[in-house]
Coordinates of C-alpha atoms in Angstrom, one line a residue:
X1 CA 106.8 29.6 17.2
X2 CA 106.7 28.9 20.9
X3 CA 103.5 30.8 22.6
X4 CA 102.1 31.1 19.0
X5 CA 98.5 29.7 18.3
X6 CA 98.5 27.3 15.6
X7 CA 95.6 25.9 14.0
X8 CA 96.1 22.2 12.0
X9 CA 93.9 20.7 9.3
X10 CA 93.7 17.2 10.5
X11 CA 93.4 14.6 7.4
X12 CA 91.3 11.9 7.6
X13 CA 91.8 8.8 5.8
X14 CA 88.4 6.3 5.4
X15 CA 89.0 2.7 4.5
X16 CA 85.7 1.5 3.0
X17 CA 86.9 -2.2 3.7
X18 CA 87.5 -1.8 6.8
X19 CA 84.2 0.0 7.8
X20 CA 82.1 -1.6 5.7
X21 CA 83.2 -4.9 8.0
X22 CA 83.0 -3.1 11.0
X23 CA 79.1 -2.4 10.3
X24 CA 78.5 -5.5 9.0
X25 CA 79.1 -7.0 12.0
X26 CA 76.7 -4.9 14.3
X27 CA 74.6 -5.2 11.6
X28 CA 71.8 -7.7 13.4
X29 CA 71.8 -5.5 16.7
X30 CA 70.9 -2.5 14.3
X31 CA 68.2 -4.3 12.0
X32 CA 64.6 -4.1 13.5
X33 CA 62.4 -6.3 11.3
X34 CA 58.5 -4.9 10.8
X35 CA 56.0 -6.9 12.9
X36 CA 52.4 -7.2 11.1
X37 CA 49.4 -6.1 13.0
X38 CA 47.9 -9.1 15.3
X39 CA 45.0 -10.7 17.2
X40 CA 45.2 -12.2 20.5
X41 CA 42.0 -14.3 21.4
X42 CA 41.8 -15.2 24.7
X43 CA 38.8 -16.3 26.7
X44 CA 36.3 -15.1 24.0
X45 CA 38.1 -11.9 23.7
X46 CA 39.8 -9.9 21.2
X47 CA 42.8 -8.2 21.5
X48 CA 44.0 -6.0 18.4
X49 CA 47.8 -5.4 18.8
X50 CA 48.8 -2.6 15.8
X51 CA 51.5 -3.1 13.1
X52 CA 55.3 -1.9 13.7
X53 CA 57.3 -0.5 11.0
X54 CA 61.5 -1.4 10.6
X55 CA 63.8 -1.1 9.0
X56 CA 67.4 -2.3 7.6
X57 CA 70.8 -0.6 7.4
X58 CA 71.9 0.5 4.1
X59 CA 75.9 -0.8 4.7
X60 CA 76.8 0.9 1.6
X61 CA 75.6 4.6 1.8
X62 CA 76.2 4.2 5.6
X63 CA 79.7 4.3 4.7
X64 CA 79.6 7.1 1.8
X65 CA 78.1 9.0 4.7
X66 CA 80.9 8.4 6.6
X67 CA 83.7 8.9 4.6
X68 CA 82.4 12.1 3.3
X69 CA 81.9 13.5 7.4
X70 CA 85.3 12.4 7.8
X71 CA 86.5 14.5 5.3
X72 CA 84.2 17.6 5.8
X73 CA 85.2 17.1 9.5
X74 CA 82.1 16.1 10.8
X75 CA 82.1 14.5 14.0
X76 CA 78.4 12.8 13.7
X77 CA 76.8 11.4 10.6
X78 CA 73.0 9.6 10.3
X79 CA 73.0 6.5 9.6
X80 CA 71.0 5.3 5.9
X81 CA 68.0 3.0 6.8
X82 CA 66.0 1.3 4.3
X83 CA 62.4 1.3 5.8
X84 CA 60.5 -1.9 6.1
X85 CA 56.8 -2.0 6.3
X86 CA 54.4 -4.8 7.4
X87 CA 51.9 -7.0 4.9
X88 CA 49.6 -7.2 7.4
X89 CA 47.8 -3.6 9.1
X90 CA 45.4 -2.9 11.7
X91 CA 42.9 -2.3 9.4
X92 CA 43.2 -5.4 7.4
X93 CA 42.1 -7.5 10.5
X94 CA 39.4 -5.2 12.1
X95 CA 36.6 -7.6 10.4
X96 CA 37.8 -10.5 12.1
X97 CA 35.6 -10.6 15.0
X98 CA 33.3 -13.5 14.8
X99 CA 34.1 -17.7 15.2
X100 CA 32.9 -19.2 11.7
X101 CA 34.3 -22.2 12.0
X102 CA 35.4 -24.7 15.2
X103 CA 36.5 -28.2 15.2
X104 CA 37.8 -30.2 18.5
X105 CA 39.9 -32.9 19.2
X106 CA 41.3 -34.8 22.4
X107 CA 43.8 -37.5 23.4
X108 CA 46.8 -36.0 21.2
X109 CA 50.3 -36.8 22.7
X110 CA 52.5 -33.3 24.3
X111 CA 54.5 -33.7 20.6
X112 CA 51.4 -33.0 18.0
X113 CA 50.1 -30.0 21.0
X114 CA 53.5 -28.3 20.4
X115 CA 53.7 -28.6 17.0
X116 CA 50.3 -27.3 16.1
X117 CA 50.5 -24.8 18.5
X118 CA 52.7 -23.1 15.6
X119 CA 49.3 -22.6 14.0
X120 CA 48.0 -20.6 17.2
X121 CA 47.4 -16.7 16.2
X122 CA 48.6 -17.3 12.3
X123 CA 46.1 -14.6 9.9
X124 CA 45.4 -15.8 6.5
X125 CA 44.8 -12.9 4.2
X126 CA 42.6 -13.1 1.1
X127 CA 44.5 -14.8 -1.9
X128 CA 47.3 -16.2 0.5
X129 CA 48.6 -19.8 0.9
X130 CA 49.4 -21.3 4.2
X131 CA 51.8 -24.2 4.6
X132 CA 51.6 -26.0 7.5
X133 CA 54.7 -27.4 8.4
X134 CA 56.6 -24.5 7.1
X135 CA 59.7 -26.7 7.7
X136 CA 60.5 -30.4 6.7
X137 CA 59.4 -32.2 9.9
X138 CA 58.9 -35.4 11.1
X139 CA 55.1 -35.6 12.4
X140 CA 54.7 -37.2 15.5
X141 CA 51.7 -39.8 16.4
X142 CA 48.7 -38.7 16.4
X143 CA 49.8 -35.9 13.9
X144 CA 46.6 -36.7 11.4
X145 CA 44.0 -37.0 14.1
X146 CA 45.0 -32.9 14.8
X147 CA 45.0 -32.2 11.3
X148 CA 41.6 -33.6 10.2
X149 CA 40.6 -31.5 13.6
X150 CA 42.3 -28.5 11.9
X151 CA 41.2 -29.3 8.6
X152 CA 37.3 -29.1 9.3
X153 CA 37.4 -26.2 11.2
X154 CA 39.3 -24.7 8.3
X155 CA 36.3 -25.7 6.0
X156 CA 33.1 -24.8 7.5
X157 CA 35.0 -21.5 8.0
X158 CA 35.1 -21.0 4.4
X159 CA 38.8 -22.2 3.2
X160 CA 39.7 -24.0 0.4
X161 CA 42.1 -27.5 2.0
X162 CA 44.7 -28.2 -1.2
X163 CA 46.1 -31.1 0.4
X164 CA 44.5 -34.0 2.3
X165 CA 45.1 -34.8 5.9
X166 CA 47.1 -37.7 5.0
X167 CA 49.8 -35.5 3.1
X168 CA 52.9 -34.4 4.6
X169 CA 52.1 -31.0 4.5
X170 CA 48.5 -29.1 5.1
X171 CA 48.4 -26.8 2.5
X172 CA 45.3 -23.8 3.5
X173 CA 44.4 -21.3 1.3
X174 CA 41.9 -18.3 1.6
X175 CA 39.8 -17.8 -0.8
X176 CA 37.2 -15.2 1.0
X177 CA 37.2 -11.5 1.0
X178 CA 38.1 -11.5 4.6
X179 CA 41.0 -12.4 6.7
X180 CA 40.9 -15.7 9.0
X181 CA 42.3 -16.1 12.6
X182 CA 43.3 -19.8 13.5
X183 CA 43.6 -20.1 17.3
X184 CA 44.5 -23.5 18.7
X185 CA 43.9 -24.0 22.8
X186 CA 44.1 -26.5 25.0
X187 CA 41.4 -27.1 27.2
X188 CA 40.8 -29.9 29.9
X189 CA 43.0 -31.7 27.5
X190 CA 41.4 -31.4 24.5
X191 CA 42.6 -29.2 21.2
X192 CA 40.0 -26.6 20.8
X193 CA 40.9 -25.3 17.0
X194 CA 38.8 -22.2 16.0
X195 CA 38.8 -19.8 13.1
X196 CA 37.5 -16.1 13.6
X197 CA 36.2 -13.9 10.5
X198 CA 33.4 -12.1 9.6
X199 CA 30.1 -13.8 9.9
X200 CA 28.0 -13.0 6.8
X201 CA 25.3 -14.9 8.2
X202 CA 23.2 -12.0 9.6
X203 CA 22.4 -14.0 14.0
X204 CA 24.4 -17.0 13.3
X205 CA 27.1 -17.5 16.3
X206 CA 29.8 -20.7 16.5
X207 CA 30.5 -21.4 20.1
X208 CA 32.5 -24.3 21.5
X209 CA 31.2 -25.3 24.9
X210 CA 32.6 -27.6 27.6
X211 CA 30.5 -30.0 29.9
X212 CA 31.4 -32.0 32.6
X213 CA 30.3 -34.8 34.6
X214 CA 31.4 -36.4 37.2
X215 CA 32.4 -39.9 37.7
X216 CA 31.9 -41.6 41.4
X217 CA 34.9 -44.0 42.2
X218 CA 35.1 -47.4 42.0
X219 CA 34.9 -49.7 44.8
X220 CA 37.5 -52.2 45.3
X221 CA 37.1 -55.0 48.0
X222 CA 40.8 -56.8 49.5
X223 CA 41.1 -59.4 52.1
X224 CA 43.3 -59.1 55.1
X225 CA 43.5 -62.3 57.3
X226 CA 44.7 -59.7 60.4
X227 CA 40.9 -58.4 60.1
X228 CA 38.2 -60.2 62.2
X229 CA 35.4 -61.4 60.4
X230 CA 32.8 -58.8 59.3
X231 CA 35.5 -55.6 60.1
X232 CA 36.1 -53.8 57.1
X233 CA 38.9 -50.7 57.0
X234 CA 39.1 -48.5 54.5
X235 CA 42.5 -48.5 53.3
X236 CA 42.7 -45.6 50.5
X237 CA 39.2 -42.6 50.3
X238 CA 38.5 -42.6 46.3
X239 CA 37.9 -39.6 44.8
X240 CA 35.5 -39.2 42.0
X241 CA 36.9 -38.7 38.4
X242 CA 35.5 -36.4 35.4
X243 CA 34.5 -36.8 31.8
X244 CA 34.6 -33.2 30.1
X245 CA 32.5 -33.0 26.6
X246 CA 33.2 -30.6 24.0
X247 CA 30.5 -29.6 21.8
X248 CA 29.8 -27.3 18.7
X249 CA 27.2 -25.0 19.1
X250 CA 25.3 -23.1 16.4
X251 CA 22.8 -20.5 17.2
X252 CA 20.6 -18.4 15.1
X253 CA 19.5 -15.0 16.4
X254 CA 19.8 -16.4 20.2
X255 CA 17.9 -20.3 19.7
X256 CA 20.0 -23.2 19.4
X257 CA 20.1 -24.9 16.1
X258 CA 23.0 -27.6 16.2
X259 CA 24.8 -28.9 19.2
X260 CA 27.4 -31.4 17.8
X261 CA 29.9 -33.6 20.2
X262 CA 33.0 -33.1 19.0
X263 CA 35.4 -34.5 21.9
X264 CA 35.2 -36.5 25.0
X265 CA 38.3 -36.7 27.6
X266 CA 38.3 -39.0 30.5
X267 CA 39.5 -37.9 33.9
X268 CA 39.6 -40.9 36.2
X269 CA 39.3 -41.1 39.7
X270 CA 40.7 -43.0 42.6
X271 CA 39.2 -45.8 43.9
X272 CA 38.1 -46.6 47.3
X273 CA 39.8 -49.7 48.2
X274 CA 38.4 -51.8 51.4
X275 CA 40.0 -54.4 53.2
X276 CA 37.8 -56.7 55.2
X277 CA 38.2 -59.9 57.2
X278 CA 38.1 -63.3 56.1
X279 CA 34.2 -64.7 55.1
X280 CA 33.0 -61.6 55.6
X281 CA 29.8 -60.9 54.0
X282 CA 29.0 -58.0 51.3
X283 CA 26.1 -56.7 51.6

């Protein structure tokens, strides 16, 4: 036989088992879940991010594929996908444009910002329930205040509130023909909750607006012995502080029909502290 071509019929032997295990491991890297269609609202804009489709491998006729290349004596096989597609589209959420509802609230702790901010970019589709926690949590102080905030923007919007803000859980649902956008911002401290739809009032436009004033610093007056009668050294240059209003504004075809305080937040100052001598008079 020697210098004689000879062609041999390799035999492949599968073990499901042992593929099947194999895959099931590299499963997670190979999954791509579907992301629903989204709105980013940012600075009175609207950003309209389209939907992506996934999908999941099919472990079992992956490995019928397999087995049955081996043994044709194939050297590449496709892998079976099962396709995943997302609830929400594009053009599901091309109505949402407008603010019809907004509620604010300030002086909440860093723990009930983070947590609500879970809320921030959430869509409620007509007929669906949101549950807010999704998870058994323990709500931090403050928690209600944020909710009652959340709660009224939810219901001038429109939305039907199950549960109280008292209960554990806030419990949303929509019951209009139109999706809803929560967003949640922080803004010169204060929680700035809206909810963006479609207006069906034909010139009506919700706006939160922000106004602040400023606060001169306080004067504070020590006595230092070293000082001669009469001197006076300024010891520390205050710097005024800043009280920032948020308010509710409705208008109708351009005029101004409701302006509504919603939130105040105090920004102090430094004071301007003086020392002076002994018996010194204050004029």
């Amino acid at each position: 036989f020697r210098g004689k071509k000879h062609n041999i019929a390799v035999a492949y032997q599968c073990n499901r088992d042992v593929l099947y295990n194999g895959l099931n491991k590299q499963e997670e890297k190979i999954n791509r879940l579907a992301v629903n269609a989204r709105i980013i609202y940012n600075k009175g804009l609207l950003e309209y991010i389209p939907q992506q489709n996934g999908y999941l491998l099919d472990l079992d006729a992956t490995v019928t594929r397999i087995c049955t290349a081996l043994q044709e004596g194939h050297t590449t096989v496709d892998a079976a996908i099962i396709p995943l597609y997302p609830a929400v589209k594009i053009e599901d959420i091309r109505s949402v444009k407008d603010i019809i509802g907004a509620y604010a609230a300030a002086g909440l702790s860093e723990a009930v910002v983070q947590q609500t901010q879970q809320l921030n970019g959430t869509i409620i589709m007509p007929g669906q329930i949101l549950t807010f926690p999704a998870k058994e949590e323990n709500p931090p102080p403050g928690m209600e205040k944020a909710m009652n905030a959340i709660i009224r923007a939810c219901e001038e919007a429109g939305l039907k509130i199950v549960s109280p803000a008292s209960a554990p859980k806030l419990v949303i649902q929509n019951n209009l023909t139109d999706p809803v956008l929560i967003s949640i911002i922080m803004c010169d401290g204060t929680m700035q909750i809206k909810a963006l739809g479609c207006q069906t009032e034909p010139g009506k436009k919700i706006h939160l607006t922000t106004e602040e004033q400023e606060v001169p610093p306080q004067v504070k007056l020590k006595t230092d012995k070293s000082l001669q009668p009469h001197e006076r050294v300024i010891k520390q240059q205050g710097k005024p502080g800043t009280v920032v209003r948020t308010y509710r504004l409705v208008t109708v075809k351009g005029k101004v029909v409701e302006k509504t305080l919603l939130a105040q937040e105090m920004h102090p100052g430094i004071d301007t502290i003086i020392y002076e001598g002994a018996h010194a008079l204050i004029k």
